[in-house]
Amino acid sequence: MRTFQSWNALVKKRNALFEGGNCGFKMNQLRFMGVICTVMLFIVYRTTNYQYLKTEMEAKFHPFETVKDYRSHNGKLGGLPRGIMQARSDLELRPLWSSNSQSKASVMTNKNLLAMPVGIKQKDNVDDVVKKFLAANFSIILFHYDGNVDGWWDLGWGEKAVHIVAHNQTKWWFAKRFLHPDIVSVYDYIFLWDEDLGVEHFDPIRYLRIVKSEGLEISQPALDPNSTEIHHRITIRAKKKRFHRRVYDLRGKTKCSNSSEGPPCTGFVEGMAPVFSRSAWYCAWHLIQNDLVHGWGVDMKLGYCAQGDRSKKVGVVDSEYIVHKGIQSLGGTGHPTMRTTVKRHGASSFDLRTEIRRQSTWEHKVFKERWNQAVEEDKSWVDPFLNYQRRSRQQKRQDN
């Protein structure tokens, strides 16, 4: 009996020693793993911080290029030290000489840009618009489609604007060629307006204050209900609102209800007076087709450039509104009720505006075909608004 008890005690003692050693081993293992985790976290932190600083340097010298983009250009730019490179420009006029040019060389005060196609027949109206924007410290670029630049020098601000001439070209033709994102990336907002807009009830500074506070990447001022031409109900001014993002209308062919989730019911501005943030314009410039100069159909797709949900990032500002006068100067008479006819040699005369509308309709058809083909061919592209629509429906079900 004693022998059995002694043997049992010996076994228990052995097990206790084994368990104690095992526990000690586990404790040492935990300490070792803790050291390894700490080292790994430190390495991840240093790597992430390095990548962040490198990206910041890239953004400083190449605001729209990634590190990968820069390396792909290395063969062409390898002869330059990186600190001397400037990947962007602006539309600011520089003096030929100045007594304190050294201090002025890097100073830029204008942070926003107004770009307009203009003809001499609309000189008085353009004068009213430009004066308002100059008072708000905007840079001005005028696209002269009629070739007449000399007729503008008598205005007090004529020499303060940039003037570009190309006969019978449209706003979108000019924008694609002269408003490249690298050229206008210094500006916070780009106003790409038509020339036949009345600005008596519009203030650029108050307008941008609303745009910034509401996070609108793409916007336009609302249209006075008494405007000569109104094409979409969402653009009409709502008198009791500061701004709106959607419209409700069950009349007509296009019905806009609470379930409507796309243009022209929400996430839409028209092509006559769009306003883009820097990021939105970077996207929109790539959307504009080089050869489809009338731009028809582009406004329906601008929401894809809103840097997020178009039903939230696109809007119409009501408290600062404009009047659309509907004066067709390019290819027209400069008067809203008159037609322009041209006579071909040995042929009957034809109406210029009719021909322009026919061309615009054809371009619209081509643009839609290109969009559909691009969607079909790009297998990696996913329509971002399908996800927004699913979430919206789920949220509505939960609320109900």
JSON list of C-alpha atoms in Angstrom, two decimals, residues 150-374:
[
{"chain": "A", "resi": 150, "resn": "ASP", "atom": "CA", "xyz": [-9.88, 94.02, -81.51]},
{"chain": "A", "resi": 151, "resn": "GLY", "atom": "CA", "xyz": [-13.46, 94.97, -80.67]},
{"chain": "A", "resi": 152, "resn": "TRP", "atom": "CA", "xyz": [-12.86, 94.16, -76.99]},
{"chain": "A", "resi": 153, "resn": "TRP", "atom": "CA", "xyz": [-9.85, 96.34, -76.21]},
{"chain": "A", "resi": 154, "resn": "ASP", "atom": "CA", "xyz": [-11.95, 99.42, -75.45]},
{"chain": "A", "resi": 155, "resn": "LEU", "atom": "CA", "xyz": [-13.35, 97.70, -72.37]},
{"chain": "A", "resi": 156, "resn": "GLY", "atom": "CA", "xyz": [-11.52, 98.47, -69.14]},
{"chain": "A", "resi": 157, "resn": "TRP", "atom": "CA", "xyz": [-10.76, 94.83, -68.45]},
{"chain": "A", "resi": 158, "resn": "GLY", "atom": "CA", "xyz": [-9.87, 93.80, -72.03]},
{"chain": "A", "resi": 159, "resn": "GLU", "atom": "CA", "xyz": [-6.16, 93.46, -71.31]},
{"chain": "A", "resi": 160, "resn": "LYS", "atom": "CA", "xyz": [-6.75, 91.53, -68.10]},
{"chain": "A", "resi": 161, "resn": "ALA", "atom": "CA", "xyz": [-8.31, 88.55, -69.86]},
{"chain": "A", "resi": 162, "resn": "VAL", "atom": "CA", "xyz": [-6.69, 85.83, -71.93]},
{"chain": "A", "resi": 163, "resn": "HIS", "atom": "CA", "xyz": [-8.05, 85.87, -75.50]},
{"chain": "A", "resi": 164, "resn": "ILE", "atom": "CA", "xyz": [-7.98, 82.81, -77.79]},
{"chain": "A", "resi": 165, "resn": "VAL", "atom": "CA", "xyz": [-9.27, 82.91, -81.37]},
{"chain": "A", "resi": 166, "resn": "ALA", "atom": "CA", "xyz": [-10.59, 80.09, -83.56]},
{"chain": "A", "resi": 167, "resn": "HIS", "atom": "CA", "xyz": [-13.29, 80.70, -86.16]},
{"chain": "A", "resi": 168, "resn": "ASN", "atom": "CA", "xyz": [-16.65, 78.97, -85.69]},
{"chain": "A", "resi": 169, "resn": "GLN", "atom": "CA", "xyz": [-15.59, 76.66, -82.87]},
{"chain": "A", "resi": 170, "resn": "THR", "atom": "CA", "xyz": [-17.73, 75.67, -79.89]},
{"chain": "A", "resi": 171, "resn": "LYS", "atom": "CA", "xyz": [-17.22, 75.94, -76.16]},
{"chain": "A", "resi": 172, "resn": "TRP", "atom": "CA", "xyz": [-16.39, 72.24, -75.88]},
{"chain": "A", "resi": 173, "resn": "TRP", "atom": "CA", "xyz": [-13.86, 72.44, -78.73]},
{"chain": "A", "resi": 174, "resn": "PHE", "atom": "CA", "xyz": [-12.04, 75.25, -76.92]},
{"chain": "A", "resi": 175, "resn": "ALA", "atom": "CA", "xyz": [-12.28, 73.56, -73.52]},
{"chain": "A", "resi": 176, "resn": "LYS", "atom": "CA", "xyz": [-10.80, 70.29, -74.76]},
{"chain": "A", "resi": 177, "resn": "ARG", "atom": "CA", "xyz": [-7.81, 72.07, -76.27]},
{"chain": "A", "resi": 178, "resn": "PHE", "atom": "CA", "xyz": [-7.08, 74.92, -73.88]},
{"chain": "A", "resi": 179, "resn": "LEU", "atom": "CA", "xyz": [-8.37, 73.81, -70.45]},
{"chain": "A", "resi": 180, "resn": "HIS", "atom": "CA", "xyz": [-6.28, 70.69, -69.97]},
{"chain": "A", "resi": 181, "resn": "PRO", "atom": "CA", "xyz": [-6.30, 69.67, -66.28]},
{"chain": "A", "resi": 182, "resn": "ASP", "atom": "CA", "xyz": [-2.56, 70.32, -65.95]},
{"chain": "A", "resi": 183, "resn": "ILE", "atom": "CA", "xyz": [-3.14, 73.90, -67.12]},
{"chain": "A", "resi": 184, "resn": "VAL", "atom": "CA", "xyz": [-6.08, 74.67, -64.83]},
{"chain": "A", "resi": 185, "resn": "SER", "atom": "CA", "xyz": [-5.15, 72.54, -61.81]},
{"chain": "A", "resi": 186, "resn": "VAL", "atom": "CA", "xyz": [-4.18, 75.66, -59.84]},
{"chain": "A", "resi": 187, "resn": "TYR", "atom": "CA", "xyz": [-7.81, 76.80, -59.82]},
{"chain": "A", "resi": 188, "resn": "ASP", "atom": "CA", "xyz": [-10.27, 75.55, -57.22]},
{"chain": "A", "resi": 189, "resn": "TYR", "atom": "CA", "xyz": [-13.31, 75.96, -59.48]},
{"chain": "A", "resi": 190, "resn": "ILE", "atom": "CA", "xyz": [-13.80, 76.26, -63.24]},
{"chain": "A", "resi": 191, "resn": "PHE", "atom": "CA", "xyz": [-16.90, 78.07, -64.56]},
{"chain": "A", "resi": 192, "resn": "LEU", "atom": "CA", "xyz": [-17.48, 76.97, -68.17]},
{"chain": "A", "resi": 193, "resn": "TRP", "atom": "CA", "xyz": [-20.33, 79.26, -69.20]},
{"chain": "A", "resi": 194, "resn": "ASP", "atom": "CA", "xyz": [-22.19, 80.32, -72.32]},
{"chain": "A", "resi": 195, "resn": "GLU", "atom": "CA", "xyz": [-22.23, 84.01, -73.25]},
{"chain": "A", "resi": 196, "resn": "ASP", "atom": "CA", "xyz": [-26.01, 84.58, -73.19]},
{"chain": "A", "resi": 197, "resn": "LEU", "atom": "CA", "xyz": [-26.50, 84.47, -69.42]},
{"chain": "A", "resi": 198, "resn": "GLY", "atom": "CA", "xyz": [-27.86, 87.35, -67.35]},
{"chain": "A", "resi": 199, "resn": "VAL", "atom": "CA", "xyz": [-26.12, 87.79, -63.98]},
{"chain": "A", "resi": 200, "resn": "GLU", "atom": "CA", "xyz": [-28.14, 90.54, -62.33]},
{"chain": "A", "resi": 201, "resn": "HIS", "atom": "CA", "xyz": [-29.11, 88.19, -59.48]},
{"chain": "A", "resi": 202, "resn": "PHE", "atom": "CA", "xyz": [-25.83, 86.29, -59.29]},
{"chain": "A", "resi": 203, "resn": "ASP", "atom": "CA", "xyz": [-22.80, 86.78, -57.05]},
{"chain": "A", "resi": 204, "resn": "PRO", "atom": "CA", "xyz": [-19.78, 84.45, -57.58]},
{"chain": "A", "resi": 205, "resn": "ILE", "atom": "CA", "xyz": [-18.51, 84.71, -54.01]},
{"chain": "A", "resi": 206, "resn": "ARG", "atom": "CA", "xyz": [-21.84, 83.87, -52.40]},
{"chain": "A", "resi": 207, "resn": "TYR", "atom": "CA", "xyz": [-22.33, 81.10, -54.95]},
{"chain": "A", "resi": 208, "resn": "LEU", "atom": "CA", "xyz": [-19.03, 79.40, -54.11]},
{"chain": "A", "resi": 209, "resn": "ARG", "atom": "CA", "xyz": [-19.73, 79.73, -50.40]},
{"chain": "A", "resi": 210, "resn": "ILE", "atom": "CA", "xyz": [-22.84, 77.58, -50.86]},
{"chain": "A", "resi": 211, "resn": "VAL", "atom": "CA", "xyz": [-21.08, 75.12, -53.17]},
{"chain": "A", "resi": 212, "resn": "LYS", "atom": "CA", "xyz": [-18.29, 74.55, -50.66]},
{"chain": "A", "resi": 213, "resn": "SER", "atom": "CA", "xyz": [-20.55, 74.28, -47.62]},
{"chain": "A", "resi": 214, "resn": "GLU", "atom": "CA", "xyz": [-22.75, 71.67, -49.35]},
{"chain": "A", "resi": 215, "resn": "GLY", "atom": "CA", "xyz": [-19.89, 69.70, -50.88]},
{"chain": "A", "resi": 216, "resn": "LEU", "atom": "CA", "xyz": [-21.02, 70.13, -54.48]},
{"chain": "A", "resi": 217, "resn": "GLU", "atom": "CA", "xyz": [-18.34, 68.97, -56.93]},
{"chain": "A", "resi": 218, "resn": "ILE", "atom": "CA", "xyz": [-20.43, 69.83, -60.00]},
{"chain": "A", "resi": 219, "resn": "SER", "atom": "CA", "xyz": [-23.09, 72.54, -59.91]},
{"chain": "A", "resi": 220, "resn": "GLN", "atom": "CA", "xyz": [-24.84, 75.32, -61.77]},
{"chain": "A", "resi": 221, "resn": "PRO", "atom": "CA", "xyz": [-26.83, 78.41, -60.81]},
{"chain": "A", "resi": 222, "resn": "ALA", "atom": "CA", "xyz": [-30.59, 77.94, -61.15]},
{"chain": "A", "resi": 223, "resn": "LEU", "atom": "CA", "xyz": [-32.40, 79.51, -64.09]},
{"chain": "A", "resi": 224, "resn": "ASP", "atom": "CA", "xyz": [-34.94, 82.27, -63.64]},
{"chain": "A", "resi": 225, "resn": "PRO", "atom": "CA", "xyz": [-38.38, 80.82, -64.55]},
{"chain": "A", "resi": 226, "resn": "ASN", "atom": "CA", "xyz": [-38.77, 83.69, -67.02]},
{"chain": "A", "resi": 227, "resn": "SER", "atom": "CA", "xyz": [-35.70, 82.63, -69.03]},
{"chain": "A", "resi": 228, "resn": "THR", "atom": "CA", "xyz": [-36.15, 82.42, -72.78]},
{"chain": "A", "resi": 229, "resn": "GLU", "atom": "CA", "xyz": [-34.97, 78.79, -72.92]},
{"chain": "A", "resi": 230, "resn": "ILE", "atom": "CA", "xyz": [-35.35, 76.11, -70.23]},
{"chain": "A", "resi": 231, "resn": "HIS", "atom": "CA", "xyz": [-34.76, 72.51, -71.23]},
{"chain": "A", "resi": 232, "resn": "HIS", "atom": "CA", "xyz": [-34.89, 70.61, -67.92]},
{"chain": "A", "resi": 233, "resn": "ARG", "atom": "CA", "xyz": [-37.13, 71.24, -64.94]},
{"chain": "A", "resi": 234, "resn": "ILE", "atom": "CA", "xyz": [-34.37, 70.52, -62.44]},
{"chain": "A", "resi": 235, "resn": "THR", "atom": "CA", "xyz": [-32.57, 73.70, -63.55]},
{"chain": "A", "resi": 236, "resn": "ILE", "atom": "CA", "xyz": [-35.52, 76.01, -62.71]},
{"chain": "A", "resi": 237, "resn": "ARG", "atom": "CA", "xyz": [-35.08, 78.15, -59.62]},
{"chain": "A", "resi": 238, "resn": "ALA", "atom": "CA", "xyz": [-36.90, 77.12, -56.46]},
{"chain": "A", "resi": 239, "resn": "LYS", "atom": "CA", "xyz": [-37.62, 80.47, -54.81]},
{"chain": "A", "resi": 240, "resn": "LYS", "atom": "CA", "xyz": [-37.74, 79.20, -51.21]},
{"chain": "A", "resi": 241, "resn": "LYS", "atom": "CA", "xyz": [-34.52, 77.16, -51.32]},
{"chain": "A", "resi": 242, "resn": "ARG", "atom": "CA", "xyz": [-30.80, 77.92, -51.22]},
{"chain": "A", "resi": 243, "resn": "PHE", "atom": "CA", "xyz": [-30.08, 74.95, -53.47]},
{"chain": "A", "resi": 244, "resn": "HIS", "atom": "CA", "xyz": [-31.58, 71.63, -54.55]},
{"chain": "A", "resi": 245, "resn": "ARG", "atom": "CA", "xyz": [-30.25, 68.28, -55.72]},
{"chain": "A", "resi": 246, "resn": "ARG", "atom": "CA", "xyz": [-33.35, 66.75, -57.28]},
{"chain": "A", "resi": 247, "resn": "VAL", "atom": "CA", "xyz": [-36.71, 67.62, -58.78]},
{"chain": "A", "resi": 248, "resn": "TYR", "atom": "CA", "xyz": [-40.15, 66.01, -58.50]},
{"chain": "A", "resi": 249, "resn": "ASP", "atom": "CA", "xyz": [-42.31, 66.14, -61.60]},
{"chain": "A", "resi": 250, "resn": "LEU", "atom": "CA", "xyz": [-44.77, 63.51, -62.82]},
{"chain": "A", "resi": 251, "resn": "ARG", "atom": "CA", "xyz": [-45.77, 65.41, -65.94]},
{"chain": "A", "resi": 252, "resn": "GLY", "atom": "CA", "xyz": [-44.39, 64.94, -69.42]},
{"chain": "A", "resi": 253, "resn": "LYS", "atom": "CA", "xyz": [-42.30, 62.16, -70.91]},
{"chain": "A", "resi": 254, "resn": "THR", "atom": "CA", "xyz": [-39.66, 62.03, -68.16]},
{"chain": "A", "resi": 255, "resn": "LYS", "atom": "CA", "xyz": [-41.26, 61.47, -64.76]},
{"chain": "A", "resi": 256, "resn": "CYS", "atom": "CA", "xyz": [-39.24, 62.38, -61.67]},
{"chain": "A", "resi": 257, "resn": "SER", "atom": "CA", "xyz": [-40.34, 60.86, -58.39]},
{"chain": "A", "resi": 258, "resn": "ASN", "atom": "CA", "xyz": [-38.75, 59.95, -55.07]},
{"chain": "A", "resi": 259, "resn": "SER", "atom": "CA", "xyz": [-37.52, 56.71, -56.63]},
{"chain": "A", "resi": 260, "resn": "SER", "atom": "CA", "xyz": [-35.69, 58.48, -59.48]},
{"chain": "A", "resi": 261, "resn": "GLU", "atom": "CA", "xyz": [-31.95, 58.01, -59.06]},
{"chain": "A", "resi": 262, "resn": "GLY", "atom": "CA", "xyz": [-30.36, 59.58, -62.12]},
{"chain": "A", "resi": 263, "resn": "PRO", "atom": "CA", "xyz": [-30.43, 62.43, -64.67]},
{"chain": "A", "resi": 264, "resn": "PRO", "atom": "CA", "xyz": [-32.34, 64.54, -65.40]},
{"chain": "A", "resi": 265, "resn": "CYS", "atom": "CA", "xyz": [-34.18, 64.08, -62.09]},
{"chain": "A", "resi": 266, "resn": "THR", "atom": "CA", "xyz": [-31.10, 64.16, -59.83]},
{"chain": "A", "resi": 267, "resn": "GLY", "atom": "CA", "xyz": [-27.33, 64.30, -60.23]},
{"chain": "A", "resi": 268, "resn": "PHE", "atom": "CA", "xyz": [-27.67, 66.61, -63.23]},
{"chain": "A", "resi": 269, "resn": "VAL", "atom": "CA", "xyz": [-26.62, 70.04, -64.48]},
{"chain": "A", "resi": 270, "resn": "GLU", "atom": "CA", "xyz": [-27.02, 71.40, -67.99]},
{"chain": "A", "resi": 271, "resn": "GLY", "atom": "CA", "xyz": [-24.18, 72.28, -70.34]},
{"chain": "A", "resi": 272, "resn": "MET", "atom": "CA", "xyz": [-24.91, 76.01, -70.55]},
{"chain": "A", "resi": 273, "resn": "ALA", "atom": "CA", "xyz": [-23.46, 77.03, -67.15]},
{"chain": "A", "resi": 274, "resn": "PRO", "atom": "CA", "xyz": [-21.66, 74.16, -65.39]},
{"chain": "A", "resi": 275, "resn": "VAL", "atom": "CA", "xyz": [-19.26, 74.77, -62.52]},
{"chain": "A", "resi": 276, "resn": "PHE", "atom": "CA", "xyz": [-16.59, 72.14, -61.73]},
{"chain": "A", "resi": 277, "resn": "SER", "atom": "CA", "xyz": [-14.32, 71.58, -58.80]},
{"chain": "A", "resi": 278, "resn": "ARG", "atom": "CA", "xyz": [-10.70, 70.84, -59.68]},
{"chain": "A", "resi": 279, "resn": "SER", "atom": "CA", "xyz": [-11.14, 67.08, -59.24]},
{"chain": "A", "resi": 280, "resn": "ALA", "atom": "CA", "xyz": [-14.44, 67.01, -61.13]},
{"chain": "A", "resi": 281, "resn": "TRP", "atom": "CA", "xyz": [-12.95, 68.89, -64.07]},
{"chain": "A", "resi": 282, "resn": "TYR", "atom": "CA", "xyz": [-10.01, 66.48, -64.24]},
{"chain": "A", "resi": 283, "resn": "CYS", "atom": "CA", "xyz": [-12.56, 63.74, -64.87]},
{"chain": "A", "resi": 284, "resn": "ALA", "atom": "CA", "xyz": [-14.91, 65.79, -67.07]},
{"chain": "A", "resi": 285, "resn": "TRP", "atom": "CA", "xyz": [-12.11, 66.86, -69.41]},
{"chain": "A", "resi": 286, "resn": "HIS", "atom": "CA", "xyz": [-11.43, 63.20, -70.17]},
{"chain": "A", "resi": 287, "resn": "LEU", "atom": "CA", "xyz": [-15.14, 62.60, -70.77]},
{"chain": "A", "resi": 288, "resn": "ILE", "atom": "CA", "xyz": [-15.36, 65.34, -73.43]},
{"chain": "A", "resi": 289, "resn": "GLN", "atom": "CA", "xyz": [-14.85, 63.83, -76.87]},
{"chain": "A", "resi": 290, "resn": "ASN", "atom": "CA", "xyz": [-12.23, 65.51, -79.02]},
{"chain": "A", "resi": 291, "resn": "ASP", "atom": "CA", "xyz": [-14.23, 65.33, -82.25]},
{"chain": "A", "resi": 292, "resn": "LEU", "atom": "CA", "xyz": [-17.80, 65.73, -80.93]},
{"chain": "A", "resi": 293, "resn": "VAL", "atom": "CA", "xyz": [-17.64, 69.48, -80.56]},
{"chain": "A", "resi": 294, "resn": "HIS", "atom": "CA", "xyz": [-21.24, 70.26, -79.62]},
{"chain": "A", "resi": 295, "resn": "GLY", "atom": "CA", "xyz": [-21.07, 68.26, -76.40]},
{"chain": "A", "resi": 296, "resn": "TRP", "atom": "CA", "xyz": [-24.56, 66.83, -76.60]},
{"chain": "A", "resi": 297, "resn": "GLY", "atom": "CA", "xyz": [-25.06, 63.94, -74.19]},
{"chain": "A", "resi": 298, "resn": "VAL", "atom": "CA", "xyz": [-22.07, 64.80, -72.02]},
{"chain": "A", "resi": 299, "resn": "ASP", "atom": "CA", "xyz": [-24.25, 66.52, -69.40]},
{"chain": "A", "resi": 300, "resn": "MET", "atom": "CA", "xyz": [-26.13, 63.25, -68.81]},
{"chain": "A", "resi": 301, "resn": "LYS", "atom": "CA", "xyz": [-22.85, 61.56, -67.86]},
{"chain": "A", "resi": 302, "resn": "LEU", "atom": "CA", "xyz": [-21.22, 64.34, -65.83]},
{"chain": "A", "resi": 303, "resn": "GLY", "atom": "CA", "xyz": [-22.49, 62.72, -62.63]},
{"chain": "A", "resi": 304, "resn": "TYR", "atom": "CA", "xyz": [-19.86, 60.00, -63.11]},
{"chain": "A", "resi": 305, "resn": "CYS", "atom": "CA", "xyz": [-17.27, 62.74, -62.47]},
{"chain": "A", "resi": 306, "resn": "ALA", "atom": "CA", "xyz": [-18.85, 63.93, -59.21]},
{"chain": "A", "resi": 307, "resn": "GLN", "atom": "CA", "xyz": [-16.25, 62.15, -57.05]},
{"chain": "A", "resi": 308, "resn": "GLY", "atom": "CA", "xyz": [-18.93, 60.16, -55.27]},
{"chain": "A", "resi": 309, "resn": "ASP", "atom": "CA", "xyz": [-22.69, 59.82, -55.19]},
{"chain": "A", "resi": 310, "resn": "ARG", "atom": "CA", "xyz": [-24.03, 62.14, -57.90]},
{"chain": "A", "resi": 311, "resn": "SER", "atom": "CA", "xyz": [-27.33, 62.58, -56.05]},
{"chain": "A", "resi": 312, "resn": "LYS", "atom": "CA", "xyz": [-25.33, 64.31, -53.28]},
{"chain": "A", "resi": 313, "resn": "LYS", "atom": "CA", "xyz": [-22.33, 65.80, -55.07]},
{"chain": "A", "resi": 314, "resn": "VAL", "atom": "CA", "xyz": [-24.23, 67.49, -57.93]},
{"chain": "A", "resi": 315, "resn": "GLY", "atom": "CA", "xyz": [-26.66, 70.34, -57.33]},
{"chain": "A", "resi": 316, "resn": "VAL", "atom": "CA", "xyz": [-28.38, 73.52, -58.50]},
{"chain": "A", "resi": 317, "resn": "VAL", "atom": "CA", "xyz": [-27.97, 76.73, -56.47]},
{"chain": "A", "resi": 318, "resn": "ASP", "atom": "CA", "xyz": [-31.25, 78.64, -56.17]},
{"chain": "A", "resi": 319, "resn": "SER", "atom": "CA", "xyz": [-30.31, 81.70, -54.14]},
{"chain": "A", "resi": 320, "resn": "GLU", "atom": "CA", "xyz": [-27.76, 82.79, -56.79]},
{"chain": "A", "resi": 321, "resn": "TYR", "atom": "CA", "xyz": [-29.53, 82.45, -60.12]},
{"chain": "A", "resi": 322, "resn": "ILE", "atom": "CA", "xyz": [-29.12, 83.52, -63.73]},
{"chain": "A", "resi": 323, "resn": "VAL", "atom": "CA", "xyz": [-31.30, 84.28, -66.76]},
{"chain": "A", "resi": 324, "resn": "HIS", "atom": "CA", "xyz": [-30.83, 82.20, -69.88]},
{"chain": "A", "resi": 325, "resn": "LYS", "atom": "CA", "xyz": [-31.51, 84.55, -72.79]},
{"chain": "A", "resi": 326, "resn": "GLY", "atom": "CA", "xyz": [-31.36, 81.86, -75.45]},
{"chain": "A", "resi": 327, "resn": "ILE", "atom": "CA", "xyz": [-29.39, 83.95, -77.95]},
{"chain": "A", "resi": 328, "resn": "GLN", "atom": "CA", "xyz": [-27.71, 81.73, -80.55]},
{"chain": "A", "resi": 329, "resn": "SER", "atom": "CA", "xyz": [-24.70, 83.74, -81.68]},
{"chain": "A", "resi": 330, "resn": "LEU", "atom": "CA", "xyz": [-22.48, 80.94, -82.99]},
{"chain": "A", "resi": 331, "resn": "GLY", "atom": "CA", "xyz": [-23.94, 80.25, -86.41]},
{"chain": "A", "resi": 332, "resn": "GLY", "atom": "CA", "xyz": [-26.84, 82.59, -85.67]},
{"chain": "A", "resi": 333, "resn": "THR", "atom": "CA", "xyz": [-27.88, 86.22, -85.87]},
{"chain": "A", "resi": 334, "resn": "GLY", "atom": "CA", "xyz": [-27.25, 87.20, -82.29]},
{"chain": "A", "resi": 335, "resn": "HIS", "atom": "CA", "xyz": [-31.00, 87.64, -81.80]},
{"chain": "A", "resi": 336, "resn": "PRO", "atom": "CA", "xyz": [-33.23, 84.95, -80.24]},
{"chain": "A", "resi": 337, "resn": "THR", "atom": "CA", "xyz": [-36.10, 85.34, -82.74]},
{"chain": "A", "resi": 338, "resn": "MET", "atom": "CA", "xyz": [-34.22, 85.69, -86.02]},
{"chain": "A", "resi": 339, "resn": "ARG", "atom": "CA", "xyz": [-32.85, 82.99, -88.33]},
{"chain": "A", "resi": 340, "resn": "THR", "atom": "CA", "xyz": [-29.58, 82.98, -90.27]},
{"chain": "A", "resi": 341, "resn": "THR", "atom": "CA", "xyz": [-29.67, 81.77, -93.85]},
{"chain": "A", "resi": 342, "resn": "VAL", "atom": "CA", "xyz": [-26.67, 81.07, -96.06]},
{"chain": "A", "resi": 343, "resn": "LYS", "atom": "CA", "xyz": [-26.60, 80.70, -99.83]},
{"chain": "A", "resi": 344, "resn": "ARG", "atom": "CA", "xyz": [-24.40, 78.06, -101.43]},
{"chain": "A", "resi": 345, "resn": "HIS", "atom": "CA", "xyz": [-23.02, 78.58, -104.93]},
{"chain": "A", "resi": 346, "resn": "GLY", "atom": "CA", "xyz": [-25.58, 77.26, -107.39]},
{"chain": "A", "resi": 347, "resn": "ALA", "atom": "CA", "xyz": [-27.81, 75.93, -104.59]},
{"chain": "A", "resi": 348, "resn": "SER", "atom": "CA", "xyz": [-30.72, 77.08, -102.52]},
{"chain": "A", "resi": 349, "resn": "SER", "atom": "CA", "xyz": [-30.15, 78.80, -99.17]},
{"chain": "A", "resi": 350, "resn": "PHE", "atom": "CA", "xyz": [-30.23, 76.89, -95.88]},
{"chain": "A", "resi": 351, "resn": "ASP", "atom": "CA", "xyz": [-30.68, 77.77, -92.22]},
{"chain": "A", "resi": 352, "resn": "LEU", "atom": "CA", "xyz": [-27.41, 77.58, -90.25]},
{"chain": "A", "resi": 353, "resn": "ARG", "atom": "CA", "xyz": [-29.08, 76.83, -86.92]},
{"chain": "A", "resi": 354, "resn": "THR", "atom": "CA", "xyz": [-31.00, 73.94, -88.48]},
{"chain": "A", "resi": 355, "resn": "GLU", "atom": "CA", "xyz": [-27.76, 72.46, -89.80]},
{"chain": "A", "resi": 356, "resn": "ILE", "atom": "CA", "xyz": [-26.06, 72.90, -86.43]},
{"chain": "A", "resi": 357, "resn": "ARG", "atom": "CA", "xyz": [-28.95, 71.17, -84.64]},
{"chain": "A", "resi": 358, "resn": "ARG", "atom": "CA", "xyz": [-28.80, 68.31, -87.15]},
{"chain": "A", "resi": 359, "resn": "GLN", "atom": "CA", "xyz": [-25.06, 67.93, -86.50]},
{"chain": "A", "resi": 360, "resn": "SER", "atom": "CA", "xyz": [-25.61, 68.08, -82.73]},
{"chain": "A", "resi": 361, "resn": "THR", "atom": "CA", "xyz": [-28.26, 65.35, -82.90]},
{"chain": "A", "resi": 362, "resn": "TRP", "atom": "CA", "xyz": [-25.91, 63.10, -84.86]},
{"chain": "A", "resi": 363, "resn": "GLU", "atom": "CA", "xyz": [-23.08, 63.73, -82.37]},
{"chain": "A", "resi": 364, "resn": "HIS", "atom": "CA", "xyz": [-25.42, 62.85, -79.50]},
{"chain": "A", "resi": 365, "resn": "LYS", "atom": "CA", "xyz": [-26.16, 59.51, -81.13]},
{"chain": "A", "resi": 366, "resn": "VAL", "atom": "CA", "xyz": [-22.45, 58.82, -81.66]},
{"chain": "A", "resi": 367, "resn": "PHE", "atom": "CA", "xyz": [-21.63, 59.74, -78.05]},
{"chain": "A", "resi": 368, "resn": "LYS", "atom": "CA", "xyz": [-24.22, 57.31, -76.68]},
{"chain": "A", "resi": 369, "resn": "GLU", "atom": "CA", "xyz": [-22.89, 54.55, -78.93]},
{"chain": "A", "resi": 370, "resn": "ARG", "atom": "CA", "xyz": [-19.33, 55.20, -77.74]},
{"chain": "A", "resi": 371, "resn": "TRP", "atom": "CA", "xyz": [-20.39, 55.11, -74.10]},
{"chain": "A", "resi": 372, "resn": "ASN", "atom": "CA", "xyz": [-22.22, 51.82, -74.53]},
{"chain": "A", "resi": 373, "resn": "GLN", "atom": "CA", "xyz": [-19.31, 50.30, -76.43]},
{"chain": "A", "resi": 374, "resn": "ALA", "atom": "CA", "xyz": [-16.81, 51.44, -73.80]}
]
